[in-house]
mmCIF file of C-alpha atoms and ligand atoms in Angstrom:
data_model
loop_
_atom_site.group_PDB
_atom_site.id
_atom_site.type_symbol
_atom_site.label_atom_id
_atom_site.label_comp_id
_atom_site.label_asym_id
_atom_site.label_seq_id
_atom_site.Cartn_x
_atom_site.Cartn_y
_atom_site.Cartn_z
ATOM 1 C CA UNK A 11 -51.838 -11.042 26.523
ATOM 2 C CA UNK A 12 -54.850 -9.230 25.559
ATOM 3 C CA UNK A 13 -53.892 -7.963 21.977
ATOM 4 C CA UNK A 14 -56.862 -5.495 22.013
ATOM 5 C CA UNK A 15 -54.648 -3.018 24.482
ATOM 6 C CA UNK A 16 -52.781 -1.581 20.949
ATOM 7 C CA UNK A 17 -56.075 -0.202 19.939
ATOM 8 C CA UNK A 18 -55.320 1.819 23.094
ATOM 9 C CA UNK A 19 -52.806 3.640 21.599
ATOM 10 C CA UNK A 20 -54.343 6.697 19.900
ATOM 11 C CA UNK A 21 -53.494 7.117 16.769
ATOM 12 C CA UNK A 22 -54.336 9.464 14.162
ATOM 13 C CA UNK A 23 -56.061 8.665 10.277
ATOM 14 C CA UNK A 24 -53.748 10.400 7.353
ATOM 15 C CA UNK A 25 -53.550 9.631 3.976
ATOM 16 C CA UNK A 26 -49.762 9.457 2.500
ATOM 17 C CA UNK A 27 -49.323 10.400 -0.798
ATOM 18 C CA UNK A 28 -46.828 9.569 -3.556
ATOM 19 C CA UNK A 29 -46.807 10.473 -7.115
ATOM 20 C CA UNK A 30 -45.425 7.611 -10.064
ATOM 21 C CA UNK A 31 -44.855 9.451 -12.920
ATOM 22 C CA UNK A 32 -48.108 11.093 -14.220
ATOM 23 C CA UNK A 33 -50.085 8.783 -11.610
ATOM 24 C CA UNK A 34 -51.170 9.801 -8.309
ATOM 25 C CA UNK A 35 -51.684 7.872 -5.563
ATOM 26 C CA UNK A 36 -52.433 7.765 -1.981
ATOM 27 C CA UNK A 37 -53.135 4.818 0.912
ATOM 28 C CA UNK A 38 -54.706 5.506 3.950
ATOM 29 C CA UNK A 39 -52.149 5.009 7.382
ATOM 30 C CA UNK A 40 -52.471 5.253 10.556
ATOM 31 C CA UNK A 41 -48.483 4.778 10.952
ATOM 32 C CA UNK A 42 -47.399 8.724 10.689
ATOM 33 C CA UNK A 43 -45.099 9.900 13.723
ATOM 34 C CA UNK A 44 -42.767 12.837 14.138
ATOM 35 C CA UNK A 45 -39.405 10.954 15.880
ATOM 36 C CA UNK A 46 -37.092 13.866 15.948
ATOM 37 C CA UNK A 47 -37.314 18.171 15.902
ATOM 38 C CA UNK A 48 -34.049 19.165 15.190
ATOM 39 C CA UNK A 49 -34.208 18.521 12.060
ATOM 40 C CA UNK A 50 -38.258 17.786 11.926
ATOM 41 C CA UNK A 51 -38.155 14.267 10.922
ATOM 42 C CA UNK A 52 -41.070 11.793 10.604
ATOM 43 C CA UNK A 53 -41.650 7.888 9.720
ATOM 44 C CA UNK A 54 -44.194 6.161 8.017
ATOM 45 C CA UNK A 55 -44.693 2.459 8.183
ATOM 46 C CA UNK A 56 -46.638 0.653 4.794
ATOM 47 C CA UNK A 57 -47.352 -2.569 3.805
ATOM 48 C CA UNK A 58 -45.679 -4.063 1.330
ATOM 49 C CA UNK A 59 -48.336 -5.094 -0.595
ATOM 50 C CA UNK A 60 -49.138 -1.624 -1.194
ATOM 51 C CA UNK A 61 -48.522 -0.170 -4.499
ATOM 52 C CA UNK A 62 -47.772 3.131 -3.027
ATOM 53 C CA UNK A 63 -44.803 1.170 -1.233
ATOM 54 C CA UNK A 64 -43.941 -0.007 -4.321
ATOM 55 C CA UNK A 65 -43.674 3.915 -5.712
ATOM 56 C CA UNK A 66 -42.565 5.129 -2.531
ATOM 57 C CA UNK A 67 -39.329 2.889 -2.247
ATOM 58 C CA UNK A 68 -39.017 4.575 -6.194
ATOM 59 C CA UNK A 69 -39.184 8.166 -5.972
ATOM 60 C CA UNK A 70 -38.685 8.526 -1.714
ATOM 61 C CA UNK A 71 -40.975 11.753 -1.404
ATOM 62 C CA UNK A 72 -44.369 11.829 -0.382
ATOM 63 C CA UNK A 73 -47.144 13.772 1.644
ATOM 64 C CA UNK A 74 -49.479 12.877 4.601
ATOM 65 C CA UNK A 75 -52.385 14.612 5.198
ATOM 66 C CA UNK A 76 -54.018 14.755 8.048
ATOM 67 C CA UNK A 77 -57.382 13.759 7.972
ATOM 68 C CA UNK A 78 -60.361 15.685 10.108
ATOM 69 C CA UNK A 79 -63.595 14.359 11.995
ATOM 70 C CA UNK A 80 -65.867 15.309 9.246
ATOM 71 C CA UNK A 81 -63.919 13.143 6.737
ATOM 72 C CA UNK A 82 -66.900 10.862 5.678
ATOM 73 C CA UNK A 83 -66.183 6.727 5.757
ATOM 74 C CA UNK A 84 -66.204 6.766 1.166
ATOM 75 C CA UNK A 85 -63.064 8.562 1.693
ATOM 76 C CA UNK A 86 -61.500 5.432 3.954
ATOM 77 C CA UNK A 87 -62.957 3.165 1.342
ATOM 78 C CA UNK A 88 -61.751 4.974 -1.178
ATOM 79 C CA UNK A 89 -58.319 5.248 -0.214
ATOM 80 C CA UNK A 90 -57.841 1.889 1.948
ATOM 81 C CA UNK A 91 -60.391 -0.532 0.358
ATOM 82 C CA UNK A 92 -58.730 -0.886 -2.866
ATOM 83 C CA UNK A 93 -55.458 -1.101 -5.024
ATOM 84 C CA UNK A 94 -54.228 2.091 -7.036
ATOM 85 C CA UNK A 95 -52.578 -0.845 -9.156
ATOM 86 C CA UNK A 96 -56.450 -0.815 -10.505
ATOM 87 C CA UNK A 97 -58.422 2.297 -9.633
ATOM 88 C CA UNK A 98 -57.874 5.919 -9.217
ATOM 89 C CA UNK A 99 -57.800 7.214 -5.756
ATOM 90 C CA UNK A 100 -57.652 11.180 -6.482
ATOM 91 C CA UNK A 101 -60.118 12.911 -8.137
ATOM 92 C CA UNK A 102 -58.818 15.609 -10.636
ATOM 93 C CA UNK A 103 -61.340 17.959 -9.690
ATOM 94 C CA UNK A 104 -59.948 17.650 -6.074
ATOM 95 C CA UNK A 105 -56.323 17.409 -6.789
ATOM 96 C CA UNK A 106 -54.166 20.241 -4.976
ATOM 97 C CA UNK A 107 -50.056 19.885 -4.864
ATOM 98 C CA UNK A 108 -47.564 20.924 -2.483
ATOM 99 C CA UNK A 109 -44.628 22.152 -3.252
ATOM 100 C CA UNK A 110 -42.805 19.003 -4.072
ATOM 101 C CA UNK A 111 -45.385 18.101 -6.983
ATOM 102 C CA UNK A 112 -47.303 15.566 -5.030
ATOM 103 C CA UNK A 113 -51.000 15.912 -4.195
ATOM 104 C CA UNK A 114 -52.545 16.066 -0.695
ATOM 105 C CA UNK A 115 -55.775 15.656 0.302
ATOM 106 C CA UNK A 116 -57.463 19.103 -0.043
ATOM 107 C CA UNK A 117 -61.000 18.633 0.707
ATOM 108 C CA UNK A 118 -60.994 16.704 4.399
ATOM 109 C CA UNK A 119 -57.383 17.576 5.762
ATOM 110 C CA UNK A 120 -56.728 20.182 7.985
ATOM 111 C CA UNK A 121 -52.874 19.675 7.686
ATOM 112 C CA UNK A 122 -50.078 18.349 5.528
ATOM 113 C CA UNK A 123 -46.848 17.294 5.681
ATOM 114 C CA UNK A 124 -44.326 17.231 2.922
ATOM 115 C CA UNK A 125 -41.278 14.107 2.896
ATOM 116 C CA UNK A 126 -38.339 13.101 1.183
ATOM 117 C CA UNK A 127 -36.979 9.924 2.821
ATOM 118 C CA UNK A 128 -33.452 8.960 4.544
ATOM 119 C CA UNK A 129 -33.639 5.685 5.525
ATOM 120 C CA UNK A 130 -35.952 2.720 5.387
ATOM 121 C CA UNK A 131 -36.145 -0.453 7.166
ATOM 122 C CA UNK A 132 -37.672 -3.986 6.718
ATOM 123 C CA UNK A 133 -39.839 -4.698 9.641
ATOM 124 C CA UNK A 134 -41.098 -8.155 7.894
ATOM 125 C CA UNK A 135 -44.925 -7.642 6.514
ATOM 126 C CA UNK A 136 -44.447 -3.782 6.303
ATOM 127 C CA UNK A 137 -41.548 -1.162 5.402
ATOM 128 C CA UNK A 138 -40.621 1.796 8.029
ATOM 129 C CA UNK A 139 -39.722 5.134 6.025
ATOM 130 C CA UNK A 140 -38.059 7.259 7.542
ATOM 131 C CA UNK A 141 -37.997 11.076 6.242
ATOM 132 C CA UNK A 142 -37.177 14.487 6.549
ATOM 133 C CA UNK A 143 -39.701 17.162 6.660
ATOM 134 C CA UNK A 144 -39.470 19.179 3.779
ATOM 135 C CA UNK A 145 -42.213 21.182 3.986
ATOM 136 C CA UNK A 146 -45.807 21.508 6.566
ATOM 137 C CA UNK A 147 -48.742 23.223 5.622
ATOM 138 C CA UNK A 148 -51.987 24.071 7.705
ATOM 139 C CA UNK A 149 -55.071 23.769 5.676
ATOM 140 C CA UNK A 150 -58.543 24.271 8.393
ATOM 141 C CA UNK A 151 -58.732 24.347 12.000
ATOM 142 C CA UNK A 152 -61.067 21.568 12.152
ATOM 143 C CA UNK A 153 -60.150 18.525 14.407
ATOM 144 C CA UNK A 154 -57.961 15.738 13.656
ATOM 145 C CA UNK A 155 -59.822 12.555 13.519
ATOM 146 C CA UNK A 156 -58.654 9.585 15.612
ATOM 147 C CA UNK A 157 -57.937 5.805 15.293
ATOM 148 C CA UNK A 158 -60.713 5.746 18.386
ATOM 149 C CA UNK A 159 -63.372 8.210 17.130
ATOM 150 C CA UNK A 160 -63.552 6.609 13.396
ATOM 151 C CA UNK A 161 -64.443 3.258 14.740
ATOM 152 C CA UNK A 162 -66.859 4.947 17.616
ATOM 153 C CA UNK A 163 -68.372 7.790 14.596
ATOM 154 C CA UNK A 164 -67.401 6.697 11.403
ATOM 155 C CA UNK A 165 -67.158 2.839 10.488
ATOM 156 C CA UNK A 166 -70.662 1.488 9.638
ATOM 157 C CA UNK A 167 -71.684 -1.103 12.081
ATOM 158 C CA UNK A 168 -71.134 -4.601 10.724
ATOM 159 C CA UNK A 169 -74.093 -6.042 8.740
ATOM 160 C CA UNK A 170 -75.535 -9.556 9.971
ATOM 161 C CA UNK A 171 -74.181 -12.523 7.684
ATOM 162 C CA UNK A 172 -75.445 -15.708 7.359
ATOM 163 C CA UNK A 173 -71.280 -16.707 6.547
ATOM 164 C CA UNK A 174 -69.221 -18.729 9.011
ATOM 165 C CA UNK A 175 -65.494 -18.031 9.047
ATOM 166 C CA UNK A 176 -63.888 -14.816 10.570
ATOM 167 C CA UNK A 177 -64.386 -10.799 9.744
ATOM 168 C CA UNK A 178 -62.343 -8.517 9.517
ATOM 169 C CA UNK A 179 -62.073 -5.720 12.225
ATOM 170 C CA UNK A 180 -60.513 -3.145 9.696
ATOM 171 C CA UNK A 181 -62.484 -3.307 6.698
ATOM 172 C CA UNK A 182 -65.324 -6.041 7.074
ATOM 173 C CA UNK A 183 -64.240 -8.313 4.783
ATOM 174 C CA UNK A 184 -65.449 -12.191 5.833
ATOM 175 C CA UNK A 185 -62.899 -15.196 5.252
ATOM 176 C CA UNK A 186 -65.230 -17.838 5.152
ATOM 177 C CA UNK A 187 -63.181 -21.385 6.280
ATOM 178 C CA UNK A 188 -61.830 -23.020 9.477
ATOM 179 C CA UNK A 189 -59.510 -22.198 10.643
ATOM 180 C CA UNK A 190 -58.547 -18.098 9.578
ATOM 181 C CA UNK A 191 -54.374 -19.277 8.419
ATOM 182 C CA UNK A 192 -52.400 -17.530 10.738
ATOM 183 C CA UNK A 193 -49.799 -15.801 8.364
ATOM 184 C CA UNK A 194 -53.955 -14.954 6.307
ATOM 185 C CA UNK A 195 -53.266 -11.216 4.884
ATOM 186 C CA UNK A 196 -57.091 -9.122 4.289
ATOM 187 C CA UNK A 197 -57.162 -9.161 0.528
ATOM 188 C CA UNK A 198 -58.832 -5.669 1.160
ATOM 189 C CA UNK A 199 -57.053 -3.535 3.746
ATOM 190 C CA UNK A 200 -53.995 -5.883 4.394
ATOM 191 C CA UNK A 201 -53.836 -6.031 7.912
ATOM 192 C CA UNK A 202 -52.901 -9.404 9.780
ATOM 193 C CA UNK A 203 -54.980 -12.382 11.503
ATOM 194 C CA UNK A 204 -54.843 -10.691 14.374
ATOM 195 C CA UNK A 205 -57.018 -8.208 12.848
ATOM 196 C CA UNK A 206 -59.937 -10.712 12.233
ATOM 197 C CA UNK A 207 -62.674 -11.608 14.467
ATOM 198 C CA UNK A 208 -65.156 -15.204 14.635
ATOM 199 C CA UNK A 209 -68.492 -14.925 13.391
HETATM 200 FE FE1 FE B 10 -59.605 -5.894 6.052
#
């Protein structure tokens, strides 16, 4: 089985959005797919280790928006590199809202997509939302970016280490042992082992 055949599968780059209370927040997915039209329904799939899991499972409305070619790779970090338990991921300045109160991403999406959710359902590391659309909004007519094109255009090339262990694919980050556990979690992005590469 050659694992590398699911990074085949061309996915888009959003970021989903969720407001707790006065705090917004907002993880970067690449998990947003419409399943049905009639209604317009979507799911989103998070890990649980994600605080905006944690707020989504809460309140059950977000947004995703829909992230363009142009979006440069601080926004990624921003938004996928670290914990909203500890940082702020939206700047005020920035901040725009949709309809349901929730920000979106105004300043490199060309889309977004409002959510309230109906269902949810364990899939083991993450949680599958499902959700109906409550409202869709298009921003530019730039192009969406790709799963593909961000690690072709965007992702800085990995810098040489002098470390021995495994990197990870996603984000870089360098596990630094023998051998990489195989239930290991990136302390960064929090995808899998499978994600993680020997150095
Ligand atoms: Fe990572």
């Amino acid at each position: 089985m050659d694992v590398n055949a699911l990074f085949r599968i061309s996915y888009g780059l959003y970021i989903l959005s969720v407001r707790d209370g006065d705090k917004d927040n907002g993880c970067i997915i690449n998990t947003a797919v419409q399943v049905t039209n009639t209604p317009n329904r979507l799911s989103v799939c998070l890990s649980k280790q994600n605080y905006s899991t944690e707020i989504l499972l809460r309140t059950g409305e977000f947004n995703v928006s829909m992230l363009t070619e142009d979006t440069p790779f601080e926004v990624f970090k921003k938004f996928g590199y670290q914990s909203g338990r500890n940082a702020d991921k939206f700047d005020e300045a920035d901040i725009k809202r949709g309809e349901n109160g929730i920000a979106y991403c105004a300043r490199y999406a060309n889309s977004y997509v409002s959510g309230k959710v109906i269902a949810t359902y364990d899939v083991g590391t993450h949680i599958m939302f499902i959700a109906d659309v409550t409202d869709a909004v298009i921003l530019t007519d730039k192009p969406s970016v790709t799963y593909d094109y961000y690690f072709k255009h965007i992702k800085p090339a990995p810098v040489k280490t002098e470390k021995k262990g495994y990197r990870c694919k996603i984000c870089g980050y360098i596990y630094e042992g023998e051998p990489l556990p195989a239930d290991f979690i990136c302390p960064i992005c929090k995808h899998g082992a499978a994600d993680f590469e020997k150095i």
